[in-house]
Coordinates of C-alpha atoms in Angstrom, one line a residue:
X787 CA 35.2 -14.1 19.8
X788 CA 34.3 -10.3 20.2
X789 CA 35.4 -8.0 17.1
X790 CA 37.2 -5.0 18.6
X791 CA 36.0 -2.3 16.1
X792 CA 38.8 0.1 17.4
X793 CA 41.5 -2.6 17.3
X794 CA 43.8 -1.9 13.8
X795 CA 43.3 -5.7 12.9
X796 CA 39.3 -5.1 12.2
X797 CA 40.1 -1.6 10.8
X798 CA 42.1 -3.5 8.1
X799 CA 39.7 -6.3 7.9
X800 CA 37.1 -4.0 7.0
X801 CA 39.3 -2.4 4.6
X802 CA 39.4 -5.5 2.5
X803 CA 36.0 -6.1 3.1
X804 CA 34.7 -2.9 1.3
X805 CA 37.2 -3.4 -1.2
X806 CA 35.7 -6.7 -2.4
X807 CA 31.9 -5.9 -1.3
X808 CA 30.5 -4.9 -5.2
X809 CA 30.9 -8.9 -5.6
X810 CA 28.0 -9.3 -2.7
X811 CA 26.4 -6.8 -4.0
X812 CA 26.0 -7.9 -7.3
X813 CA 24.9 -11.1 -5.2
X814 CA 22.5 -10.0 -2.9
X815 CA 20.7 -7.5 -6.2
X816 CA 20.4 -10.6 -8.3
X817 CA 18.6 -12.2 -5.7
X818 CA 16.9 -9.5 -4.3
X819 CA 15.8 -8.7 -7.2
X820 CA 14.2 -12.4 -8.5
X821 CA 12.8 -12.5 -4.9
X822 CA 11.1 -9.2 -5.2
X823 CA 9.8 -10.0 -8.9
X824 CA 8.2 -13.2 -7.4
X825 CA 6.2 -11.2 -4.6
X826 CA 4.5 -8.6 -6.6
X827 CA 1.3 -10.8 -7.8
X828 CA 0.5 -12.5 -4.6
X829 CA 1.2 -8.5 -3.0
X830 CA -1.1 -6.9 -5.5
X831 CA -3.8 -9.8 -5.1
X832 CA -4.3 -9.6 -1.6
X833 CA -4.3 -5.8 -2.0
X834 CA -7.5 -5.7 -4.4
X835 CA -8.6 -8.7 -1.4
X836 CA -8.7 -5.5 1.3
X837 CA -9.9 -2.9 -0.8
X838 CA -12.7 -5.3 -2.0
X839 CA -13.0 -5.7 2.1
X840 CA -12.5 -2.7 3.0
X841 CA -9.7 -3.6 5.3
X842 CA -7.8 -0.6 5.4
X843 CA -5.0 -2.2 8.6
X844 CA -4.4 -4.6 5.7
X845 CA -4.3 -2.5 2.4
X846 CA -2.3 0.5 4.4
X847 CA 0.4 -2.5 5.0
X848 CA 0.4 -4.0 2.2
X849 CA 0.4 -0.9 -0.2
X850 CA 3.7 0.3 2.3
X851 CA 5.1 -3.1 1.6
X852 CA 4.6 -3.0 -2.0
X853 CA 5.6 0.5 -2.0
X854 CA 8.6 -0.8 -0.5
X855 CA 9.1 -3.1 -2.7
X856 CA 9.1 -1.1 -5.9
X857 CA 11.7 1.3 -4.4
X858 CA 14.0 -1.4 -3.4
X859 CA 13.8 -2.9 -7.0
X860 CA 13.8 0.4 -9.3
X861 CA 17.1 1.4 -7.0
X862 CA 19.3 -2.3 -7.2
X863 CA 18.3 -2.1 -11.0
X864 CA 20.0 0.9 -11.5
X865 CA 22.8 -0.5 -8.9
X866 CA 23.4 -3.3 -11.1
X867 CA 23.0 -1.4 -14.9
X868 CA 26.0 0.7 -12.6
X869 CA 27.8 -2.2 -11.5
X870 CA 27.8 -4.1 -14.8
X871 CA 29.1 -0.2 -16.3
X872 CA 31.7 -0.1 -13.7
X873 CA 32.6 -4.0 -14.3
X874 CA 33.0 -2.7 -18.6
X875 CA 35.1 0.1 -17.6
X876 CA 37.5 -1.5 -16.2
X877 CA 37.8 -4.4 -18.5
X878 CA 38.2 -1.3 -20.8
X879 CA 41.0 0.4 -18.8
X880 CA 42.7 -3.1 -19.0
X881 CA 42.7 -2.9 -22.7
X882 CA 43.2 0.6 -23.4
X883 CA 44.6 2.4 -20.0
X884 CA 43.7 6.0 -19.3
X885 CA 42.2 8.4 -22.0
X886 CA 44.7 10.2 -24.2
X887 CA 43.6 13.3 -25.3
X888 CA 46.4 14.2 -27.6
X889 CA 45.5 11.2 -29.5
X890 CA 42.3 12.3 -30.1
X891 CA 43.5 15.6 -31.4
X892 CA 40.7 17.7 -30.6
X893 CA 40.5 21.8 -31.2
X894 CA 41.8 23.6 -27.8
X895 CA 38.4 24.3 -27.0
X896 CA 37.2 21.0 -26.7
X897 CA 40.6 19.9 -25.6
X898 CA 40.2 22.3 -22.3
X899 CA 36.7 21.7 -21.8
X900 CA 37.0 17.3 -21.6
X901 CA 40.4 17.7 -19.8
X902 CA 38.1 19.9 -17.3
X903 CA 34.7 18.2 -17.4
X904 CA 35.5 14.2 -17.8
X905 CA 39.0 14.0 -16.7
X906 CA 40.7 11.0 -16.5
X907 CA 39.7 7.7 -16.9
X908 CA 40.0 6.5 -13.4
X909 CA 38.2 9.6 -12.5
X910 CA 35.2 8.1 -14.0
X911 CA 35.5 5.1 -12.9
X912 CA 36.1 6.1 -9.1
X913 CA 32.7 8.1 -9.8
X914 CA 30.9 5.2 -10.7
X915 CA 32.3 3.0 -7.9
X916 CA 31.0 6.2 -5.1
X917 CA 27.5 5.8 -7.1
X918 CA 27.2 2.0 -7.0
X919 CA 28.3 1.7 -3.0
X920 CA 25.9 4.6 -2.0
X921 CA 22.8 3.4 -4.4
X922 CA 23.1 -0.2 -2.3
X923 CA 23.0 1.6 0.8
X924 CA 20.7 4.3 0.0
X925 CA 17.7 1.8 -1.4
X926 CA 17.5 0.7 2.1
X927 CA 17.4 3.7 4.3
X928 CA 14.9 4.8 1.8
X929 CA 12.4 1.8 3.0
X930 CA 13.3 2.7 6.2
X931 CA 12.0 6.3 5.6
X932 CA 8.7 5.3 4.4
X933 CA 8.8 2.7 7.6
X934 CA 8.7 6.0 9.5
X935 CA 6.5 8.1 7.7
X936 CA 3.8 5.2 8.4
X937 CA 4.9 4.4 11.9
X938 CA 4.5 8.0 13.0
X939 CA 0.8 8.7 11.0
X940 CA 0.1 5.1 13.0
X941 CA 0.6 6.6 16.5
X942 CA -1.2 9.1 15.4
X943 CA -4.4 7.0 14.7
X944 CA -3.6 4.3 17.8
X945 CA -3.8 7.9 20.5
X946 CA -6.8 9.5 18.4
X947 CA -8.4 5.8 18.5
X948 CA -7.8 4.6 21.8
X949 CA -8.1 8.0 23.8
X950 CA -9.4 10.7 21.9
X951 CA -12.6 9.1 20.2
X952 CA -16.1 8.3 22.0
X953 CA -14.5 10.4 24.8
X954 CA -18.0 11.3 25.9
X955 CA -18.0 7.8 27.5
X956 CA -14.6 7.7 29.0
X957 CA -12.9 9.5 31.9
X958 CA -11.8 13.1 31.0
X959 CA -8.5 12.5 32.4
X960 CA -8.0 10.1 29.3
X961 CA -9.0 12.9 27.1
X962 CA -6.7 15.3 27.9
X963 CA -3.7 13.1 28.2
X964 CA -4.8 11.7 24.2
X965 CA -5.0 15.4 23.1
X966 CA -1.2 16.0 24.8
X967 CA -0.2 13.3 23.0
X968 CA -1.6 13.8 19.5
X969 CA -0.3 17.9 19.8
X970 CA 3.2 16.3 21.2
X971 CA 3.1 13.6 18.0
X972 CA 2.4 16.0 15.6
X973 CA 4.3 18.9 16.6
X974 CA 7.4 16.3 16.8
X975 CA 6.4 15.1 13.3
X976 CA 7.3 18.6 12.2
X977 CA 10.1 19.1 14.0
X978 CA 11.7 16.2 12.3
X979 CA 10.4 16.6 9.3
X980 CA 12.2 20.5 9.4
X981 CA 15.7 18.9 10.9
X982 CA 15.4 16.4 8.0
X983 CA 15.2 18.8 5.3
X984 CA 17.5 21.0 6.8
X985 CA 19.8 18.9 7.3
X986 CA 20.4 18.8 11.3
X987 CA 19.7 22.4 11.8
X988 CA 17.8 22.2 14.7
X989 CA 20.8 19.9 16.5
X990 CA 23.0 22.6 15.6
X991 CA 21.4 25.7 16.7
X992 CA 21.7 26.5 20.9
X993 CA 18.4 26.9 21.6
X994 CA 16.5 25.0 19.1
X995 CA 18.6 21.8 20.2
X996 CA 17.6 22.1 23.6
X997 CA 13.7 22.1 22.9
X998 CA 14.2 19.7 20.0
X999 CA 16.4 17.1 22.0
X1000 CA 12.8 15.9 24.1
X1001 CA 11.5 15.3 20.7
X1002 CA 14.2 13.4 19.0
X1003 CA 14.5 10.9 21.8
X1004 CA 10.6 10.3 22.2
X1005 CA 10.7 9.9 17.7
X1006 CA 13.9 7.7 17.7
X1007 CA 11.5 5.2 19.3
X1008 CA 8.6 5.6 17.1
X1009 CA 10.3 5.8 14.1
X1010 CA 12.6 3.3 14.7
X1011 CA 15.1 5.4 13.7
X1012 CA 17.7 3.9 16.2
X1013 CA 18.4 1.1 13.9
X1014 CA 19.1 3.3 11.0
X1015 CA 20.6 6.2 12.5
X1016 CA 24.4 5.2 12.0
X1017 CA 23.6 5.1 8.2
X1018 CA 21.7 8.5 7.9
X1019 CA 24.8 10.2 9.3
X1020 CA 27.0 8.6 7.5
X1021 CA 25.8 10.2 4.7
X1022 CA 25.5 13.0 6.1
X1023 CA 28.7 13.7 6.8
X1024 CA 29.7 13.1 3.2
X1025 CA 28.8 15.8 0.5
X1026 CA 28.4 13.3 -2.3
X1027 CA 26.1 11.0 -0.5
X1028 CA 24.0 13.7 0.9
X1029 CA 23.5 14.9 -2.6
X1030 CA 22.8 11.8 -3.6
X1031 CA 20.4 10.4 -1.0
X1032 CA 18.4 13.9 -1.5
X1033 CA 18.5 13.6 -5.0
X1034 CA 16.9 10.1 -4.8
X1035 CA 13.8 11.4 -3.3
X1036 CA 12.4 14.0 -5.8
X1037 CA 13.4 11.0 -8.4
X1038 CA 10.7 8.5 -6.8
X1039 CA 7.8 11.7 -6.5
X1040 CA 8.4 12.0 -9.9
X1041 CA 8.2 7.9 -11.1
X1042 CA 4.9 8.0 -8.7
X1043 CA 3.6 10.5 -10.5
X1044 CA 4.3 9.8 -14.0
X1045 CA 2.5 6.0 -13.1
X1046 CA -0.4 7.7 -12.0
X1047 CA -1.0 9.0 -15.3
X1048 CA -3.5 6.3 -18.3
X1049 CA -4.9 6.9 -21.6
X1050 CA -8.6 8.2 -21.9
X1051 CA -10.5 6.9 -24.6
X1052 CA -13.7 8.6 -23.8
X1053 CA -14.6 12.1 -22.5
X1054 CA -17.8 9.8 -21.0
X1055 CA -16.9 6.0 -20.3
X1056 CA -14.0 4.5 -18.5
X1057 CA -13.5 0.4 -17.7
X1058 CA -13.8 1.3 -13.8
X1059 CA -17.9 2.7 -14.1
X1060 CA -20.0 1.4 -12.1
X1061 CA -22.5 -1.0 -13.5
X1062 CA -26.0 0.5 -14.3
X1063 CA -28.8 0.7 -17.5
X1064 CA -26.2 1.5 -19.7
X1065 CA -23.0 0.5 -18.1
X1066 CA -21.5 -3.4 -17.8
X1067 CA -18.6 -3.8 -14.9
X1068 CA -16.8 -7.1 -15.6
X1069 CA -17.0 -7.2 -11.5
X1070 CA -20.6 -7.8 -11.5
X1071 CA -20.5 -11.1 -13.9
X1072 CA -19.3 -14.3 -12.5
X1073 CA -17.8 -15.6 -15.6
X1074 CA -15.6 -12.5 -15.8
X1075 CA -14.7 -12.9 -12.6
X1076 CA -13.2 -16.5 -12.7
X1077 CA -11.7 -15.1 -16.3
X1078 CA -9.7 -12.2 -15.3
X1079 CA -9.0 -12.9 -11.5
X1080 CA -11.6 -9.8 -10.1
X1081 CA -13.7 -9.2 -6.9
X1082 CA -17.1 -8.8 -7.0
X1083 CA -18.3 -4.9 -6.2
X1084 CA -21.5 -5.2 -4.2
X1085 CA -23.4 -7.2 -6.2
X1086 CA -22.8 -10.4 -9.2
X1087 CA -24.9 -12.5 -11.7
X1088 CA -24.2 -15.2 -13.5
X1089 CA -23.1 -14.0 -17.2
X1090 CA -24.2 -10.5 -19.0
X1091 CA -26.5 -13.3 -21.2
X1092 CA -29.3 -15.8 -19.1
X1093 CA -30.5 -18.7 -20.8
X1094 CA -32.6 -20.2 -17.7
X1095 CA -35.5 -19.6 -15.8
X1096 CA -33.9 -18.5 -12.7
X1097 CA -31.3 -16.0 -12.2
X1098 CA -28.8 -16.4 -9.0
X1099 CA -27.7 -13.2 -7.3
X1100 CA -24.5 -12.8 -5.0
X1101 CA -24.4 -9.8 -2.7
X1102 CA -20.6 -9.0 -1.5
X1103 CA -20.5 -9.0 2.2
X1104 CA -19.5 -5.5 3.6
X1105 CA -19.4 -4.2 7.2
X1106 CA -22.2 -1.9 6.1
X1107 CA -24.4 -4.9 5.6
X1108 CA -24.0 -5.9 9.3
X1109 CA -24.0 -2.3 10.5
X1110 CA -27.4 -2.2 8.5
X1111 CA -29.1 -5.2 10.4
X1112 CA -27.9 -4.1 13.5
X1113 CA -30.6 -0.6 13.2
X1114 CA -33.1 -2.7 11.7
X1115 CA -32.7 -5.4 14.7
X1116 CA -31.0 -4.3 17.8
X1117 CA -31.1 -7.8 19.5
X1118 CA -29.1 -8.8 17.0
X1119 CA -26.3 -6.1 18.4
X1120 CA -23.8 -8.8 20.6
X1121 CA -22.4 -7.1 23.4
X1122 CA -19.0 -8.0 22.1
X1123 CA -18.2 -7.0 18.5
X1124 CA -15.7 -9.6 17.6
X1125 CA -15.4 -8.2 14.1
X1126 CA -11.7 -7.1 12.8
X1127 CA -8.3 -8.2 13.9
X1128 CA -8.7 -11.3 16.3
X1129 CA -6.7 -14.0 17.5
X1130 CA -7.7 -17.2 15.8
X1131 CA -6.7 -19.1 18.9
X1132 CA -9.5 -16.6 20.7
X1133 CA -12.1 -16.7 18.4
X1134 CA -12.0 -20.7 18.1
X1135 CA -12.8 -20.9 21.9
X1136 CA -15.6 -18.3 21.4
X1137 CA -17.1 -19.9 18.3
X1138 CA -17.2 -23.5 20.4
X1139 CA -19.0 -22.1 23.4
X1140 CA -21.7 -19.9 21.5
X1141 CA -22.1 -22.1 18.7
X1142 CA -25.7 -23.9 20.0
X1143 CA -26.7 -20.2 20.7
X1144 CA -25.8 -18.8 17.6
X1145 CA -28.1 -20.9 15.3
X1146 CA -31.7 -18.9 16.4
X1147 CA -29.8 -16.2 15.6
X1148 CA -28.1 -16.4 12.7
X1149 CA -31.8 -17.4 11.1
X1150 CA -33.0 -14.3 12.6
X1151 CA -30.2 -12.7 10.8
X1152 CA -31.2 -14.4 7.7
X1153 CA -35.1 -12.9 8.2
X1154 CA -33.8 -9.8 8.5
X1155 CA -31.6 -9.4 5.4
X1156 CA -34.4 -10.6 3.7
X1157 CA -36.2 -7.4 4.9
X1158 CA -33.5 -5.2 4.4
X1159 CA -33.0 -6.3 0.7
X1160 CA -35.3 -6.3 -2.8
X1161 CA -35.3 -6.4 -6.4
X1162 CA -36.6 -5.0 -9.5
X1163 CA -36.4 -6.2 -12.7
X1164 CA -37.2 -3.6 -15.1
X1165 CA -41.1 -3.0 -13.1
X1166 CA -41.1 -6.6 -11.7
X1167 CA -40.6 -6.5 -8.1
X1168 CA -39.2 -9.2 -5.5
X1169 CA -39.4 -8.4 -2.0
X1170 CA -38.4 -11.1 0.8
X1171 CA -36.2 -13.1 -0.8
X1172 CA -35.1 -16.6 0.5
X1173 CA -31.0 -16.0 1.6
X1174 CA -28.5 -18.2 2.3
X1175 CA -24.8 -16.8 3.2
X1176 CA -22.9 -18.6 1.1
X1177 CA -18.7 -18.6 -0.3
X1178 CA -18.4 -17.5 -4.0
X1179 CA -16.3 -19.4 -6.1
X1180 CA -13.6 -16.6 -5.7
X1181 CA -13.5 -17.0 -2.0
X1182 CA -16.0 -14.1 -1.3
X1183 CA -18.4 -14.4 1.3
X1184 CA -21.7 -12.9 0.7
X1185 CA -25.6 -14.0 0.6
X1186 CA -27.1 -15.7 -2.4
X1187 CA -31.0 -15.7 -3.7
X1188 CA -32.8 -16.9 -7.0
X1189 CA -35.0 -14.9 -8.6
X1190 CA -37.5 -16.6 -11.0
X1191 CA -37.8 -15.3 -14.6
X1192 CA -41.0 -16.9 -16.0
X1193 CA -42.7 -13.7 -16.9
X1194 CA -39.6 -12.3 -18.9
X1195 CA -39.6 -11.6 -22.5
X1196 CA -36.6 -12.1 -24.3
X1197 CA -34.2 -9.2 -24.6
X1198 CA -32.1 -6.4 -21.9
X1199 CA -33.6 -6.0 -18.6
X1200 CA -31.9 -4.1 -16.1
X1201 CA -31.6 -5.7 -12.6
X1202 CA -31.5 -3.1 -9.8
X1203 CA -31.3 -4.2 -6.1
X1204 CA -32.2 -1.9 -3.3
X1205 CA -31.3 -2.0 0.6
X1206 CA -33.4 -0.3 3.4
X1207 CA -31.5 2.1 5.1
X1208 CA -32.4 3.6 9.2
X1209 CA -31.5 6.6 10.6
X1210 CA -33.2 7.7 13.8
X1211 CA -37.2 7.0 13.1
X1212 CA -36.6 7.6 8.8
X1213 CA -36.1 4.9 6.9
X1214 CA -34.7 4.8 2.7
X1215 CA -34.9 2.7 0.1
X1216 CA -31.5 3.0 -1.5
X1217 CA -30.8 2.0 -5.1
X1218 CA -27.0 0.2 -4.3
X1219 CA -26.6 -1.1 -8.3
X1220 CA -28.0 -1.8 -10.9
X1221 CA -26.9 -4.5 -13.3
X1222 CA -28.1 -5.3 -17.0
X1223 CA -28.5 -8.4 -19.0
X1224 CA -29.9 -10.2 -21.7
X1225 CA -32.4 -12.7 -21.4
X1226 CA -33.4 -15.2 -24.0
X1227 CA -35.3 -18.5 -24.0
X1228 CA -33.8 -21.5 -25.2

């Protein structure tokens, strides 16, 4: 059966409806809310799991998603603190009715300025009832928002990506339809970013409206904003909704800024250095990392103290590294770059047919790291070391060497590890970390 939303029956259906809806909303917050408390640590793990990676298609979703997130919660937690102070009021009105101000006897000054400022009870509590049905509604369209701010920025990197860059090696005719598109994006983008802090002034003026309209249609699409639109003027149409929807956003600037703010111990040290003579990052230690949950930054030993005659080194693989073999050995280049976002269904099919192939190779790759990579402890050198790529114990992929420590005397060395680096016919010998430890004998 089709609900006829003009027909009086589903008028006064949804009458009742909104009459009784604070007791699914008080429902859907609670378990909104556990939900959304359960999904912050695995968020904020794979998070540090992309920035390690530098997989920014991942962390830009994930940080919208989490950003998400902590809107969504901050705003039913204030919806239900409302709620449960609505819910108290009027158990209190059932007690006590409406406020008498005679009773309280107060001086005709303060008399005047309570009967004018607070009213009556039911005043106050009709106020909080407005606050807790637009706070429900609002903590949605607010995601929605954000949804659109990335949506739009992401249109804006797909045409730049796809038609604007290495245009040297593409048909012109792509490169001036990409540059079309990226003026038409952006000049939308501020369109409706000026209608939306305007408030619909640009649908309301005659002439504005008319060049506008070709820009709202193509941005209801990109932003999604069809499925939201009922919602943004509904509050729009209502003065206290509108005030509070705006009010809503300079709120979050402000929570996003005050959490950007930490305590400085030191005008000289902070717990995010880099490793280096003087300097220990827990991220370069294995033991630290199983401890505390981290990711390995560009290089890891074993403990800050070595008791053996051999010290293991990880290096973190990066797309750098690979970028890096590829100058020093060009055969290595594939003709298809299968690195990023792929289809696992694809890439099982490619890995089956080019897998006898790939075995010369990949020790040629091996060789070549070798090349590109050496050590120094304190004035010992190690140049060529023996790889193998290898998982660390914190699901890392990297490469793995052991450097021998017979010649070491007990006390700090510093480890520093190097990488050749090409441009053109130049080549560099880069200093990528350098990590200290303590050696002793047992």
């Amino acid at each position: 059966m089709q609900n006829n939303y003009r027909s009086k029956a589903f008028k006064a259906w949804l009458d009742k409806l909104q009459q009784e809806s604070w007791q699914l909303e008080l429902i859907i917050s609670g378990f909104a809310i556990y939900g959304l408390t359960q999904v912050f640590g695995p968020l904020e793990l794979y998070q540090s799991i992309a920035r390690n990676e530098n997989n920014w298609l991942y962390l830009t979703t994930i940080t919208i998603v989490l950003m998400s997130c902590w809107i969504l919660i901050t705003t039913l937690l204030l919806h239900v603190v409302l709620r449960g102070l609505w819910i108290g009021a009027l158990g209190l009105r059932y007690v006590s009715g409406d406020i008498d101000y005679k009773t309280l006897n107060y001086r005709p000054k303060f008399d005047r300025y309570l009967r004018k400022k607070t009213g009556s009870f039911d005043k106050y509590i009709a106020s909080l009832e407005d606050y807790c049905s637009v706070l429900f509604a609002v903590s949605f369209l607010l995601i929605f928002y954000i949804l659109s701010i990335f949506l739009t920025f992401a249109a804006i990197t797909l045409v730049a990506y796809s038609l604007i860059n290495d245009h040297k090696e593409r048909p012109v005719i792509l490169y001036v339809i990409g540059i079309a598109l990226l003026l038409f994006i952006i000049f939308g983008m501020l369109l409706t970013f000026i209608d939306f802090l305007t408030q619909g002034y640009l649908k309301k003026n005659k002439w504005l409206a008319k060049i506008y309209f070709p820009f709202y249609w193509v941005f209801s699409f990109i932003t999604l904003s069809f499925l939201y639109r009922p919602l943004v003027h509904n509050f729009l149409d209502n003065k206290f909704g509108k005030r509070l929807s705006f009010a809503l956003i300079p709120i979050y600037f402000l929570i996003i800024t005050a959490s950007s703010y930490s305590y400085n111990r030191s005008n000289y040290f902070s717990p995010t250095d880099n490793s280096n003579a003087f300097i220990a990052n827990n991220n370069n230690y294995d033991e630290s990392i199983s401890d505390k949950n981290l990711f390995i930054k560009m290089a890891s030993i074993p403990s800050k103290i070595i008791n053996t005659a051999y010290l293991p080194v990880f290096i973190d693989y990066q797309k750098g590294v690979e970028d890096a073999v590829f100058n020093f050995n060009p055969s290595l280049k594939p003709k298809e770059d299968i690195r990023g976002l792929k289809s696992a269904m694809f890439m099982g099919m490619h890995d089956a047919s080019s897998q006898k192939s790939n075995d010369s190779l990949k020790l040629e790759y091996i060789k070549t790291i070798a090349r590109i990579y050496s050590f120094k402890i304190d004035s010992l050198e190690y140049t060529n070391p023996d790889f193998i790529y290898t998982r660390h114990n914190n699901n890392q992929n990297g490469f793995e060497t052991v450097l021998p420590l017979n010649t070491l005397k007990d006390g700090k060395h510093d480890l520093s590890i190097f990488r050749l680096e090409t441009t053109d016919s130049t080549q560099t010998r880069d200093t990528i970390i350098t990590i200290p430890f303590w050696y002793f004998k047992v």
